[in-house]
Coordinates of C-alpha atoms in Angstrom, one line a residue:
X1 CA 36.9 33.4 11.8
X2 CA 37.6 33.5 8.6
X3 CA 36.2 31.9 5.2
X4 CA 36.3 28.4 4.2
X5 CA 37.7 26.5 0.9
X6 CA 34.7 26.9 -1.4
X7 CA 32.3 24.3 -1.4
X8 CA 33.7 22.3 -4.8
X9 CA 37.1 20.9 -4.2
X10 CA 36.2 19.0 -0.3
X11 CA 33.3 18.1 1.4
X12 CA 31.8 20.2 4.4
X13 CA 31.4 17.9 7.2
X14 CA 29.5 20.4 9.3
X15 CA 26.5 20.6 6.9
X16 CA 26.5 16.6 7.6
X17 CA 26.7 17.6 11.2
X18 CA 23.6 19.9 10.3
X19 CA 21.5 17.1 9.1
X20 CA 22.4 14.8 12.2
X21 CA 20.5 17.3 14.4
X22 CA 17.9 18.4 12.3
X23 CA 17.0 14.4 12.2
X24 CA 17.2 14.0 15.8
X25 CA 14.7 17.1 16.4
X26 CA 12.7 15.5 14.3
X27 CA 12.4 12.1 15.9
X28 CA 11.9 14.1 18.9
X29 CA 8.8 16.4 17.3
X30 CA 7.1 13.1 16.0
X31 CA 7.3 11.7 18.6
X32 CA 5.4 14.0 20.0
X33 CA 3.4 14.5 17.6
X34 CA 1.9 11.4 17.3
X35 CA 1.8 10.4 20.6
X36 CA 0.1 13.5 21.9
X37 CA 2.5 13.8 24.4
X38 CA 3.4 17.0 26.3
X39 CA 6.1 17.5 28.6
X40 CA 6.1 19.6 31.9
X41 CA 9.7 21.6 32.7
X42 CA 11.1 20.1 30.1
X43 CA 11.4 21.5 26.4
X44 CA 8.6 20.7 24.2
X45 CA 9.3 19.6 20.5
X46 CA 5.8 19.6 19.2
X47 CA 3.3 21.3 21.9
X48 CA 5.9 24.5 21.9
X49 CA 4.3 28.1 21.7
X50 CA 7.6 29.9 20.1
X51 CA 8.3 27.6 17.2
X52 CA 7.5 24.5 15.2
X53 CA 10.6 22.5 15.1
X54 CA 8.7 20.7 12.3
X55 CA 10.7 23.3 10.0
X56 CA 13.8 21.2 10.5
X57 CA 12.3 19.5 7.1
X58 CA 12.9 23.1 5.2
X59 CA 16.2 23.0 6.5
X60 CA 16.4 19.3 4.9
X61 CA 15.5 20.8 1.7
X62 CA 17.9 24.0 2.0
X63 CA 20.7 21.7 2.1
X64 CA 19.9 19.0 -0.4
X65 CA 19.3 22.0 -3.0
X66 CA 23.1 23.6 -1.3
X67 CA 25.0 20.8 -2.1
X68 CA 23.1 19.6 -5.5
X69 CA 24.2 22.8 -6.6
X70 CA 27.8 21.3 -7.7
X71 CA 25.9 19.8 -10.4
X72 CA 24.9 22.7 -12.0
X73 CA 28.4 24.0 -13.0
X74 CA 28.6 21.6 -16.3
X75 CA 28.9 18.3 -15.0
X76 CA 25.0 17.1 -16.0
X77 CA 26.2 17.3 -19.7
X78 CA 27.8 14.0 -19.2
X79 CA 25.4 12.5 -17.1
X80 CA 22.0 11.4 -18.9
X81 CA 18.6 12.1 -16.8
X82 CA 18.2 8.0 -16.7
X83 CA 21.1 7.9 -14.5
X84 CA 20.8 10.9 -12.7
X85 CA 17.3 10.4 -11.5
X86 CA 18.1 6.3 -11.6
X87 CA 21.1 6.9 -9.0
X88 CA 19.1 8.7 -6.6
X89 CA 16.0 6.1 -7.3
X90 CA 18.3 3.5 -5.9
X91 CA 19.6 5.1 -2.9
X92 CA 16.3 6.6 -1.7
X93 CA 13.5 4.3 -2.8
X94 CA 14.5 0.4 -1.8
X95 CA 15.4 1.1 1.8
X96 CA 11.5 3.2 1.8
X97 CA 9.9 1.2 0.1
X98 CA 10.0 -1.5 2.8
X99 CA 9.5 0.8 5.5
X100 CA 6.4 1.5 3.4
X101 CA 5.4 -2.2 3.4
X102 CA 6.3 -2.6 6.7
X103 CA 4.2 0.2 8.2
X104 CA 1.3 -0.8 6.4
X105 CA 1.3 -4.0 7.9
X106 CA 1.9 -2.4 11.6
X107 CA -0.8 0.1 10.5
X108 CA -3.5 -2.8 9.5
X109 CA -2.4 -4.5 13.1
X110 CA -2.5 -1.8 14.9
X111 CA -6.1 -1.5 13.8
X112 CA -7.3 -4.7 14.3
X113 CA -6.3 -4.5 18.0
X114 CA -7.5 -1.0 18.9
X115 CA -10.1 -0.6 16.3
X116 CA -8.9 2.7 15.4
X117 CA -5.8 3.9 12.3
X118 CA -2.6 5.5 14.1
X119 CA -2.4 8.4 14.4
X120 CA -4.2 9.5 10.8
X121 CA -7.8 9.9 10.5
X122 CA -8.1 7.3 7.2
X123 CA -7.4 3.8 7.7
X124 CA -4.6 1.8 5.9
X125 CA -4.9 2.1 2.6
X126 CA -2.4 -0.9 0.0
X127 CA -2.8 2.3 -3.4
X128 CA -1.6 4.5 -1.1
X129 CA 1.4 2.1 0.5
X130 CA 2.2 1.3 -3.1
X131 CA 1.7 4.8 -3.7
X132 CA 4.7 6.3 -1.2
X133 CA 6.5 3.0 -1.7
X134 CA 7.2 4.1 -5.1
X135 CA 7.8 7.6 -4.4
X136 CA 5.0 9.0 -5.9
X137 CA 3.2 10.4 -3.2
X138 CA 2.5 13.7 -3.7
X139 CA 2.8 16.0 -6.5
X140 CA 3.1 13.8 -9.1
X141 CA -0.6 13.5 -9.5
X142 CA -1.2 10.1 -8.0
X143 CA -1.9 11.7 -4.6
X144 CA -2.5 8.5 -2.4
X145 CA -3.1 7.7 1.6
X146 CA -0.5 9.5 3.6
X147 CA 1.2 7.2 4.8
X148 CA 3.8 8.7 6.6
X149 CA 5.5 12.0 7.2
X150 CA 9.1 10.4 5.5
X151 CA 7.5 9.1 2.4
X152 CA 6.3 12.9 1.4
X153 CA 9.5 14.0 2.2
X154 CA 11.4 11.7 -0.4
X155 CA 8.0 12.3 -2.9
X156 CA 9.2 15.7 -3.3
X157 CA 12.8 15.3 -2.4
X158 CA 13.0 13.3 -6.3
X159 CA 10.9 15.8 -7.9
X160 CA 13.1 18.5 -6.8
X161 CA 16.1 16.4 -8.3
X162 CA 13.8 16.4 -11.5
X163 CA 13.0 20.0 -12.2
X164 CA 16.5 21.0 -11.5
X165 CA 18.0 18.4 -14.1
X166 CA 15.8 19.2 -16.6
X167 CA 16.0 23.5 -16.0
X168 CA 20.1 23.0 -15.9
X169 CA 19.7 21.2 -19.5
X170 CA 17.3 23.7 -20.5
X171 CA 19.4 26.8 -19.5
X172 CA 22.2 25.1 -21.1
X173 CA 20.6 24.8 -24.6
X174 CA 19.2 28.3 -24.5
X175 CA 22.4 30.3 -22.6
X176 CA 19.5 30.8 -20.6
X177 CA 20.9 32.1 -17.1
X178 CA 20.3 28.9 -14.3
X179 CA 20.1 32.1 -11.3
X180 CA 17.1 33.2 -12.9
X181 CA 15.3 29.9 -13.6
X182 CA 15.4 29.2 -9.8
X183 CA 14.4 32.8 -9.3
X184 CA 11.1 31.8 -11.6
X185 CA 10.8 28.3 -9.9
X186 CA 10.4 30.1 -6.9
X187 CA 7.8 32.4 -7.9
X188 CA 6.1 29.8 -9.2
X189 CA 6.1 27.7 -6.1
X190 CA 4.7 30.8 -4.2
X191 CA 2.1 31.5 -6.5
X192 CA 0.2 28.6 -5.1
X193 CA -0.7 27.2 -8.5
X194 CA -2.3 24.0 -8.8
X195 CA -0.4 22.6 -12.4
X196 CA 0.7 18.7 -12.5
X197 CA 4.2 18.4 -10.5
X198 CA 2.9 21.2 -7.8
X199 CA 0.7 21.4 -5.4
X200 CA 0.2 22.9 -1.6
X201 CA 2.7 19.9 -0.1
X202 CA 5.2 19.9 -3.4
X203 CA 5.8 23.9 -3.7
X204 CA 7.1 23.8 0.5
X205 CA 9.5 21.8 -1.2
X206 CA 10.4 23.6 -4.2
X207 CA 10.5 27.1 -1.5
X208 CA 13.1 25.8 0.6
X209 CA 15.2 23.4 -2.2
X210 CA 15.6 26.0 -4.9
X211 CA 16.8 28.6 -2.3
X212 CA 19.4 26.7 -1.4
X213 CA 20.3 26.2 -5.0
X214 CA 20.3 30.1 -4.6
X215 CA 22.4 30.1 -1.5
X216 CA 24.9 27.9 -3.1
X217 CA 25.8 30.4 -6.1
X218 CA 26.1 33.5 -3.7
X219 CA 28.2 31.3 -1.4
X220 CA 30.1 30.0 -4.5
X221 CA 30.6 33.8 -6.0
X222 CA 30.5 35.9 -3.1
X223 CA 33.7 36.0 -0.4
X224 CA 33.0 34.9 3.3
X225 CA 34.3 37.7 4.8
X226 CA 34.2 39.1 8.9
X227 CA 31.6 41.6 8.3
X228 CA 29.1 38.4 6.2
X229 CA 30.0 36.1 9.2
X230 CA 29.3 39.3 11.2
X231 CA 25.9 39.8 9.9
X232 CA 25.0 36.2 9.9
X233 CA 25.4 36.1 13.5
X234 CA 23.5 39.1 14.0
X235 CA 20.7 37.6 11.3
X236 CA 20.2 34.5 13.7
X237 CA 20.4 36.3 17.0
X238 CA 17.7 38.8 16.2
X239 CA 15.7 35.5 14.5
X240 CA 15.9 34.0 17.7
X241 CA 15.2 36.5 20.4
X242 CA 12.1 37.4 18.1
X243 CA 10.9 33.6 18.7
X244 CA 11.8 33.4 22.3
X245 CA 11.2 36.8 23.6
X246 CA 7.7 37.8 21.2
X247 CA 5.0 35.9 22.6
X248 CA 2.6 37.7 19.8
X249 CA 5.4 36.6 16.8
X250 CA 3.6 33.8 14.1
X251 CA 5.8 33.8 11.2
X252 CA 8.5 31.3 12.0
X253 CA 9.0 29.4 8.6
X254 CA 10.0 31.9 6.8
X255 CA 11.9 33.9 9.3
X256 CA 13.8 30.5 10.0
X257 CA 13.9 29.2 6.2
X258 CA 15.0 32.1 4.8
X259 CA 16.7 33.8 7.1
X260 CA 18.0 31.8 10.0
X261 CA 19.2 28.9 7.8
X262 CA 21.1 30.5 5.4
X263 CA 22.6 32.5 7.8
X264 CA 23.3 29.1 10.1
X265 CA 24.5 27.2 6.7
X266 CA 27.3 30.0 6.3
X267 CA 28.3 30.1 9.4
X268 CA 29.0 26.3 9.5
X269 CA 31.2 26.9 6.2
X270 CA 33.5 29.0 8.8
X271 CA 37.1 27.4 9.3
X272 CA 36.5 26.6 13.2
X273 CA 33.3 24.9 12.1
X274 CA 34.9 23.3 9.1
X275 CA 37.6 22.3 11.4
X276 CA 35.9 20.9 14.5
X277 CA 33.4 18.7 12.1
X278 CA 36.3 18.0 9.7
X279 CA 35.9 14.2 10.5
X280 CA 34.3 11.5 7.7
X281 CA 32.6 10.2 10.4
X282 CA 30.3 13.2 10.2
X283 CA 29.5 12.2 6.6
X284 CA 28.6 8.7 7.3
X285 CA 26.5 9.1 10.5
X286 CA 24.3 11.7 8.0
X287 CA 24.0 8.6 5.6
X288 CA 22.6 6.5 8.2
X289 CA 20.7 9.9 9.3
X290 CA 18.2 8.9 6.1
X291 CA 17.8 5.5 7.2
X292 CA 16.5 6.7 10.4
X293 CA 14.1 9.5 9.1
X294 CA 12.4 6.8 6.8
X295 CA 12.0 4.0 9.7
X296 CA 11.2 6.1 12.8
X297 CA 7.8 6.2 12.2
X298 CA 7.7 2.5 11.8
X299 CA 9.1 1.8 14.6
X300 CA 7.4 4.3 16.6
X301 CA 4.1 2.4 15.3
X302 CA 5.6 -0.7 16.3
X303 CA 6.6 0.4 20.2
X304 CA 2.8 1.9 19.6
X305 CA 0.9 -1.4 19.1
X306 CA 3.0 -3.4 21.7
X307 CA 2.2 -1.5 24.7
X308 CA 0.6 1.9 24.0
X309 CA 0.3 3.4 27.5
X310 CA 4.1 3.2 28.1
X311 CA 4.6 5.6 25.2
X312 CA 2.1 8.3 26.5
X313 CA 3.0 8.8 29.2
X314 CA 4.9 12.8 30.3
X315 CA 8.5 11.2 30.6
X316 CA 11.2 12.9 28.5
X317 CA 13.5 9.9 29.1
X318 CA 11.0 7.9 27.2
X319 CA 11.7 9.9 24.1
X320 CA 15.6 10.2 24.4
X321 CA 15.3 6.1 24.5
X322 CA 13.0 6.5 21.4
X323 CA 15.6 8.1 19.6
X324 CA 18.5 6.3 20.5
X325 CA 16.2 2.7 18.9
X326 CA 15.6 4.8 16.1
X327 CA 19.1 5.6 15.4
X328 CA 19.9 1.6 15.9
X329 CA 17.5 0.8 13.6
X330 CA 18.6 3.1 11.0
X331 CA 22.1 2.0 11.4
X332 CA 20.9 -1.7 10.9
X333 CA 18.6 -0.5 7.8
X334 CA 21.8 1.8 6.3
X335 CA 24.4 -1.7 6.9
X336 CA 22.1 -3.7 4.8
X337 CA 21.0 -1.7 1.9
X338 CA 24.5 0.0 1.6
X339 CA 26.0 -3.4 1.8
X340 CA 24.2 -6.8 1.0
X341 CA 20.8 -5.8 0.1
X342 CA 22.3 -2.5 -1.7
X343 CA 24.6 -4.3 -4.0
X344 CA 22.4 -7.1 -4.7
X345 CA 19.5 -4.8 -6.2
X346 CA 20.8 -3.4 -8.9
X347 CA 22.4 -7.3 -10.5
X348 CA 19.0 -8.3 -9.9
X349 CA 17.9 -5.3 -11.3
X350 CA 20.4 -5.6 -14.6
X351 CA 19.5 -9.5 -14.8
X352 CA 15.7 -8.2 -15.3
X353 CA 16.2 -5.9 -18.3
X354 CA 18.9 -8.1 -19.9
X355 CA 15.9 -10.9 -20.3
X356 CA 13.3 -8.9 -21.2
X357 CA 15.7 -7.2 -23.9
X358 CA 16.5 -10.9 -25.3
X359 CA 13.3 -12.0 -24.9
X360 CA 12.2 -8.6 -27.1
X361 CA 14.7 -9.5 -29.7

């Protein structure tokens, strides 16, 4: 094997591929997760003893920061933080903002029918829906209901995007190295302070997102050679006998976030990998991937206050047919705001501040 193009002048596929299956295992450890449901000769995804496939959401966060990192070479200079931050605003927040709505209405149904919230303990809650909806969830000091496991993710996925935008300008200014401002972002996100923008649930994010900022330079200035693609493979091999073979082993997120991932993330930048996954069809099905990881839980809820006993019940097949709804509703959700709804919002959107600026004048 031998080492890729680097990562600026075509887009990796396979780290697409990446987030495909990291979505699906996730879809699969909700849905067991919520549903309480544990499976009998057949892998478990939630009630497992050697690992918490919950971590696929570091790995979620490795990557964004990996390929965010092309930013960082110069190119914010020209963009100004209102359309940096308003760009990934209007990808992320209209499609989960409805899901928002929508599973706050499922949520209050839900209750009336079985007198009890799903799944969390606190019932629902229209500051917290508005809350998530907006993408404020957590860490920005407006701490509301938790809705859902998606809208945290996106809460810190866009404060992420801010503190790197504003460090890169900062370095900039001050010829202040960037390496060693995500070295200090880390340490500050380990520290477990409590400041505004932080927090328990915002710093998991900063861990994972800044390291793959990290990874990104040494893959950017550092040859993939045979004897790193060498050591990667041994990295994840020992990683993963450790889980599978040491009953008495606890430590799996940072044995997987910081050493399996990276290691996995190289590997994928190998030419077979690059090759095999070399189709666009790679990058759109990850697109749609975000669609489904906002609207799962949704329609879980929904299949949930139809007929719950059908859902709780031991049957793995239940959860592969789960997964393939999910993926149909996220393809559905991803045709529409990519298309119609997406390129309707932002006329709507201009038409808005072109009034209120006339009407100012």
């Amino acid at each position: 094997m031998t080492a890729s193009v680097k990562q600026n002048s075509t887009r990796n596929f396979s780290l697409d591929f990446l987030k495909v299956i990291a979505t699906t295992i996730i879809l699969f450890h909700h849905y067991q997760q919520d549903g309480q449901v544990r499976f009998v000769n057949h892998p478990n995804f939630f009630f497992n003893p050697h690992f918490d496939w919950g971590l696929m959401v570091e790995l979620f966060f490795i990557l964004s920061g990996f390929v965010m990192y092309h930013y960082c070479d110069g190119r914010l200079k020209e963009i100004s933080f209102s359309s940096f931050m308003g760009r990934r605003c209007m990808r992320l927040l209209p499609p989960m903002a409805v899901a928002a709505l929508a599973y706050f209405a499922l949520g209050y149904v839900y209750q009336q029918i079985y007198q009890k919230p799903f799944f969390f303990s606190e019932s629902v809650n229209l500051w917290g829906t508005v809350v998530s909806a907006l993408g404020l969830q957590n860490g920005w000091g407006l701490n509301g209901w938790n809705i859902n496991n998606p809208t945290w993710y996106v809460s810190v996925l866009l404060l992420c995007y801010l503190w790197m935008y504003v460090m890169v300008r900062l370095c900039e200014k001050h010829q202040f190295p960037f390496v060693y401002a995500c070295l200090i972002m880390l340490l500050i996100a380990f520290s477990g302070v409590k400041w505004p923008l932080f927090g328990d649930q915002a710093a998991r994010g900063y861990q994972s997102f800044f390291f793959g900022l990290l990874l990104a330079m040494f893959y950017r200035h550092f040859a993939l050679n045979r004897w790193l693609i060498t050591l990667c493979l041994a990295v994840m091999g020992i990683v993963l006998v450790f889980i599978v073979f040491a009953p008495g082993y606890t430590d799996y997120r940072m044995t997987f976030t910081y050493l399996f991932c990276p290691a996995l993330i190289l590997i994928m930048h190998t030419s077979p990998l690059q090759k095999l996954f070399r189709h666009s069809f790679w990058g759109r099905l990850s697109a749609i991937s975000y669609h489904v990881y906002i609207w799962h839980n949704v329609l879980q809820l929904l299949l949930y206050t139809i007929n719950t006993p059908v859902w709780t019940t031991a049957n793995p097949g239940m959860m592969y047919l789960f997964a393939i709804m999910a993926w149909g509703v996220g393809m559905l959700s991803w045709w529409l705001f990519e298309g119609p709804v997406g390129k309707r919002i932002p006329k709507v959107l201009c038409s808005i501040f072109e009034k209120r600026a006339m009407g100012e004048a």
